[in-house]
Short mmCIF file of C-alpha atoms in Angstrom, two decimals:
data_model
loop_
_atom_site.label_atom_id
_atom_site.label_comp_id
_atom_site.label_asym_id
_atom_site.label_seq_id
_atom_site.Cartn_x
_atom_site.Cartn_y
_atom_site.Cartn_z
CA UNK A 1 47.76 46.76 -60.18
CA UNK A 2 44.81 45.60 -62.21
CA UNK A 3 45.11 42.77 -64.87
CA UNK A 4 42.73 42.37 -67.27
CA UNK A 5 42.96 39.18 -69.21
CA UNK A 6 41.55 38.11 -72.68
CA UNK A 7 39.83 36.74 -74.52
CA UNK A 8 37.62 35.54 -71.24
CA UNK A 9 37.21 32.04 -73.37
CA UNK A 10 38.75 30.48 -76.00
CA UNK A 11 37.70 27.87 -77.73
CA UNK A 12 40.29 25.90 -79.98
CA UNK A 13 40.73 22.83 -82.02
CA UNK A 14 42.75 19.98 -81.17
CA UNK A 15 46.52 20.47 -82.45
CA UNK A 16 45.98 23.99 -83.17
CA UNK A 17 47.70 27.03 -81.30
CA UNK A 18 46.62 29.25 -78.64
CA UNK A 19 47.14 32.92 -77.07
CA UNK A 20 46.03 34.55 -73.99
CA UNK A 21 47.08 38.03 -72.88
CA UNK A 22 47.47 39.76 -69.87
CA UNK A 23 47.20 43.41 -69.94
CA UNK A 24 48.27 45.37 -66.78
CA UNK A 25 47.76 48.35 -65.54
CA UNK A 26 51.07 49.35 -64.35
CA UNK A 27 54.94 48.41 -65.10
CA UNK A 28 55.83 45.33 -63.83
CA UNK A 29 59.26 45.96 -63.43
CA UNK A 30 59.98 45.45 -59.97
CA UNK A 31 63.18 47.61 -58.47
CA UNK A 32 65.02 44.42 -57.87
CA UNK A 33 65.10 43.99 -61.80
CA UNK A 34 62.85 41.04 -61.58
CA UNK A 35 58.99 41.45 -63.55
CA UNK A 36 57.03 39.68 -61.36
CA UNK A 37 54.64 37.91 -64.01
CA UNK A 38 53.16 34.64 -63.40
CA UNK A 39 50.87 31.99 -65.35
CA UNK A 40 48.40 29.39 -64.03
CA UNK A 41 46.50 26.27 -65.45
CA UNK A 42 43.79 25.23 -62.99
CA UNK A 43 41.20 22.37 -63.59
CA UNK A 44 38.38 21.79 -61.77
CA UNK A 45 38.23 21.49 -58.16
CA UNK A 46 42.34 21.51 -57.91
CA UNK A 47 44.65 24.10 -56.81
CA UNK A 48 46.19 26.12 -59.45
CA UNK A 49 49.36 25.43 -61.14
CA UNK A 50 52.03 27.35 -62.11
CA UNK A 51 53.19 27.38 -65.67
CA UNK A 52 54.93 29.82 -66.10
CA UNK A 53 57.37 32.46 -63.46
CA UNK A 54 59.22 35.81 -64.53
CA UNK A 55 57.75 36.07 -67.75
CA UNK A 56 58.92 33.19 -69.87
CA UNK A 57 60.00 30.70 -67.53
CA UNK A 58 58.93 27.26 -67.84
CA UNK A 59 58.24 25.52 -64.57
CA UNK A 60 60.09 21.87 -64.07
CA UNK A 61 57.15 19.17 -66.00
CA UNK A 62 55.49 21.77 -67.84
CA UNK A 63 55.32 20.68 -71.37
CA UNK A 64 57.77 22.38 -73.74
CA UNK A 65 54.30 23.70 -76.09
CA UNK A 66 53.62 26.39 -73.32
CA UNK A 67 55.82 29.28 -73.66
CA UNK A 68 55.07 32.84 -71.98
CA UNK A 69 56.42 36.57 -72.88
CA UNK A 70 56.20 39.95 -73.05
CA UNK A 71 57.39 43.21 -70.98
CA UNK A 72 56.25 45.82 -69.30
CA UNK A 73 52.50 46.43 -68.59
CA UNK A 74 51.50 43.27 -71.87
CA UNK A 75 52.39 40.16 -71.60
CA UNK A 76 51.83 36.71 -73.67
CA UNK A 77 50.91 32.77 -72.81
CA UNK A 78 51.16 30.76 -75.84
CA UNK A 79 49.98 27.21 -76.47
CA UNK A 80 51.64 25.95 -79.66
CA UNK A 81 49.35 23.26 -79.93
CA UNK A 82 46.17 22.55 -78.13
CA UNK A 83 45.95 19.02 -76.61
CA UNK A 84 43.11 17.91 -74.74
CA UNK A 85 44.18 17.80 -71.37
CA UNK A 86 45.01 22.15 -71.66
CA UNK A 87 41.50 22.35 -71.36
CA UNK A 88 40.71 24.29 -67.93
CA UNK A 89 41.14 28.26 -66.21
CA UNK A 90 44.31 30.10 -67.09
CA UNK A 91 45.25 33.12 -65.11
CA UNK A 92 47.75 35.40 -65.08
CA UNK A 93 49.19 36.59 -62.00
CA UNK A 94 51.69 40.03 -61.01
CA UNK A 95 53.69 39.80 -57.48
CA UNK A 96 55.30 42.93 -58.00
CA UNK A 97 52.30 44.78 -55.85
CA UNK A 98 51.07 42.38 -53.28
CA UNK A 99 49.11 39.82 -55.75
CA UNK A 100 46.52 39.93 -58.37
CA UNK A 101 45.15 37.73 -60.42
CA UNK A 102 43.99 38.13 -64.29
CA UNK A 103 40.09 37.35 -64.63
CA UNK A 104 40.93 34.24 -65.73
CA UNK A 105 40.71 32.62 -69.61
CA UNK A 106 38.84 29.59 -69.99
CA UNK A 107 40.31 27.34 -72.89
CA UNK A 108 37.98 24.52 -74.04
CA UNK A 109 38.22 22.43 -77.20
CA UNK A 110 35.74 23.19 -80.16
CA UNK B 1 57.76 22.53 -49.71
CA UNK B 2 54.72 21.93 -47.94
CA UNK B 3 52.14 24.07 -46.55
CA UNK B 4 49.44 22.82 -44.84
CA UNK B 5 46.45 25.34 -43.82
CA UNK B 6 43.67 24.71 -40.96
CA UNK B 7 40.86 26.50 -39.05
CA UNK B 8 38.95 26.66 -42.25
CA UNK B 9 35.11 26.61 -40.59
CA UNK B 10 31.48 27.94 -40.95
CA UNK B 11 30.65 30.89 -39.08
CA UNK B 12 28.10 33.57 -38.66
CA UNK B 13 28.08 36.50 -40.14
CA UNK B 14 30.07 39.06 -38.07
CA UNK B 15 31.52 36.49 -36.55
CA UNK B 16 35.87 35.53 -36.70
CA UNK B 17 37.90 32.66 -37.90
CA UNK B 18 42.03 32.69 -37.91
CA UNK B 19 43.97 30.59 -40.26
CA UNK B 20 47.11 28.87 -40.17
CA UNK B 21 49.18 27.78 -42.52
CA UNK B 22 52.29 25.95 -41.55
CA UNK B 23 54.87 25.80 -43.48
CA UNK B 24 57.94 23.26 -44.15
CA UNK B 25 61.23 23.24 -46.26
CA UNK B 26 61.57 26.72 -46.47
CA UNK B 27 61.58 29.60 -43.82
CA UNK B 28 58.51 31.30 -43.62
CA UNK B 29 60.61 34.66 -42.46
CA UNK B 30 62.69 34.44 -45.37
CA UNK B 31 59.42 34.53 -48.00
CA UNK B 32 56.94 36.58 -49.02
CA UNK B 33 54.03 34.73 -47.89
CA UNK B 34 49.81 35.33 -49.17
CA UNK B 35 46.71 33.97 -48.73
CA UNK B 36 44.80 33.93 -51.95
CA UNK B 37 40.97 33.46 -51.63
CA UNK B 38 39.09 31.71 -53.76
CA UNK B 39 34.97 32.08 -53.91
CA UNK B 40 32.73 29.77 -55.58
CA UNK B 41 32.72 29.64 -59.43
CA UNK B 42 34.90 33.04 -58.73
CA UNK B 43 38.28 34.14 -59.82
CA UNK B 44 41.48 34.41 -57.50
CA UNK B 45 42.08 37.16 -55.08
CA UNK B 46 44.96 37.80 -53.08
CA UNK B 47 43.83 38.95 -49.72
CA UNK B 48 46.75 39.84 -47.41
CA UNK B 49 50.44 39.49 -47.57
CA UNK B 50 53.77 39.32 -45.23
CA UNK B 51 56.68 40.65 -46.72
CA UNK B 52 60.22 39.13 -45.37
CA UNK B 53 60.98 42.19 -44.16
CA UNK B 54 57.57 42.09 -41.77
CA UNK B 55 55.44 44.57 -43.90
CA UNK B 56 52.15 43.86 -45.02
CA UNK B 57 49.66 44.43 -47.04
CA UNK B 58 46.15 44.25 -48.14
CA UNK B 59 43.29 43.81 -49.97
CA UNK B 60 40.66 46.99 -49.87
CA UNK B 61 38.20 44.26 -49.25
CA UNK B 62 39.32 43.34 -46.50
CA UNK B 63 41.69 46.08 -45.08
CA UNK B 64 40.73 46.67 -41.33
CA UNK B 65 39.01 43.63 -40.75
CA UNK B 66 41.67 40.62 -41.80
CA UNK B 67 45.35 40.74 -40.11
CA UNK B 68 47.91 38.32 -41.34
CA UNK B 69 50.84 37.94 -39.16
CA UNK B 70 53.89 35.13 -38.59
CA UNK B 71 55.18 32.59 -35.94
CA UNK B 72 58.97 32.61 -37.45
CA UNK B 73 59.59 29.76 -34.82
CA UNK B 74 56.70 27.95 -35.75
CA UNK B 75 57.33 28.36 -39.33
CA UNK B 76 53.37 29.56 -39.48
CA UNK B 77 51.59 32.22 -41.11
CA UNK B 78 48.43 33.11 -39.58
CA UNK B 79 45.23 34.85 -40.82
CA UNK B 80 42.47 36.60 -38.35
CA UNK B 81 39.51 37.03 -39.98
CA UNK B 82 36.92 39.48 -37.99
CA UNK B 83 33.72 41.20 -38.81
CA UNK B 84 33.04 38.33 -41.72
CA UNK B 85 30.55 39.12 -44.03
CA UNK B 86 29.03 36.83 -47.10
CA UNK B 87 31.54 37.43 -49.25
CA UNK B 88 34.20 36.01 -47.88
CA UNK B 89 32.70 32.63 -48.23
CA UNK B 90 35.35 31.01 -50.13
CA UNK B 91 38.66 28.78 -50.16
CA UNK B 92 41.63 30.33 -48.65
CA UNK B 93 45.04 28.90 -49.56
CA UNK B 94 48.48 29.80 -48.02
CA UNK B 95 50.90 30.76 -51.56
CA UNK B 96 54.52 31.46 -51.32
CA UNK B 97 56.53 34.22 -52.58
CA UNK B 98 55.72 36.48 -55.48
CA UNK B 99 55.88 33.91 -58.21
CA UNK B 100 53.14 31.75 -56.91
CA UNK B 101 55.68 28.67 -57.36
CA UNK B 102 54.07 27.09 -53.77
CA UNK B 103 50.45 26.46 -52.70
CA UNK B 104 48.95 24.54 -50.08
CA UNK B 105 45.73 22.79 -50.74
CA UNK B 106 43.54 25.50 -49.17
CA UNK B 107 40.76 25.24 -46.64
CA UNK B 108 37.08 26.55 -46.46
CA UNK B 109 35.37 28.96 -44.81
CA UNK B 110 31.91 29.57 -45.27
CA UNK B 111 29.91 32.31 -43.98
CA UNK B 112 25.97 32.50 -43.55
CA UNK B 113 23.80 34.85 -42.03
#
């Protein structure tokens, strides 16, 4: 399964919103029900962390401005409004095949 | 949940490395258990995978060469790394289930020729 993320960066201003998709290249629907989608913030030189699980849900301490969604093979993280510490790598993850990872979206502020 | 990975080295090219990962508060035998590689300045890339049931499965960059495997006593995951070329310089982390929700801190491995 291939995910192909975009935009690659994305700069945006302080207090404004954000989007990154995740386009993949097969149905995520996993025969257990579940869509395996996943989201990840990673700064430098730390381990990523997840965001957000199964599409839209919101891991325990992650602020209530991140929200994910979608179905099927597109799928959606939203910032509502950019604070500085957001800035850092976002990818997108499926664990419905194995693993793969989106390219990655760098978010920096303007 | 913590995972803690080792045998992280530098080695020559062609040469071998295994990994471990050992795992605590949950059963490794019970999870879905990766290890996600990480190059330099690079992107993430998921290089093997045990399934609960045993299966596995993995990356066409490394298929043939790497062989992930389990110590369900131990609570370990393992990963033998043969034939290692360039590329797989990079930081391997241990990464739980098909969410991602767990990941241990990763170790290096470095390969020159």
């Amino acid at each position: 399964v291939v995910l192909t993320q975009s935009p690659l960066s994305l700069p945006v201003t302080l207090g404004q919103p954000a989007s990154i998709s995740c386009a993949c290249s097969h149905s995520l629907l996993h025969s257990d029900g579940n869509t395996y989608l996943s989201w990840f913030q990673q700064r430098p030189g730390q381990s990523p962390r997840r965001l957000i699980y199964m599409v839209s849900n919101r891991d325990p301490g992650v602020p209530d401005r991140f929200s994910g969604s979608g179905s099927d093979t597109d799928f959606t993280l939203k910032i509502s409004r950019v604070e500085a510490e957001d800035v850092g790598l976002y990818y997108c993850m499926q664990g419905t095949q194995r693993l793969t990872f989106g390219g990655g979206t760098k978010v920096e502020i303007k | 949940v913590q995972l803690v990975e080792s045998g992280g080295d530098w080695v020559l090219a062609g040469g071998s490395v295994r990994l471990s990962c050992a795992a605590s508060g949950l059963p490794v035998r019970a999870n879905d258990m990766s290890w996600v590689r990480q190059a330099p300045g690079k992107g993430l890339e998921c290089v093997a995978i045990i399934y609960s049931d045993g299966g596995t499965d993995y990356a066409d960059s490394v298929k043939g060469r790497f062989i992930i495997s389990r110590h369900i006593s131990q609570n370990t995951v393992y990963l033998q790394m043969n034939s290692l070329t360039i590329e797989d310089t990079a930081n391997y982390s241990c990464v739980v289930g098909r969410t991602g929700g767990y990941w241990g801190q990763g170790v290096q491995v470095a390969v020159s020729s």
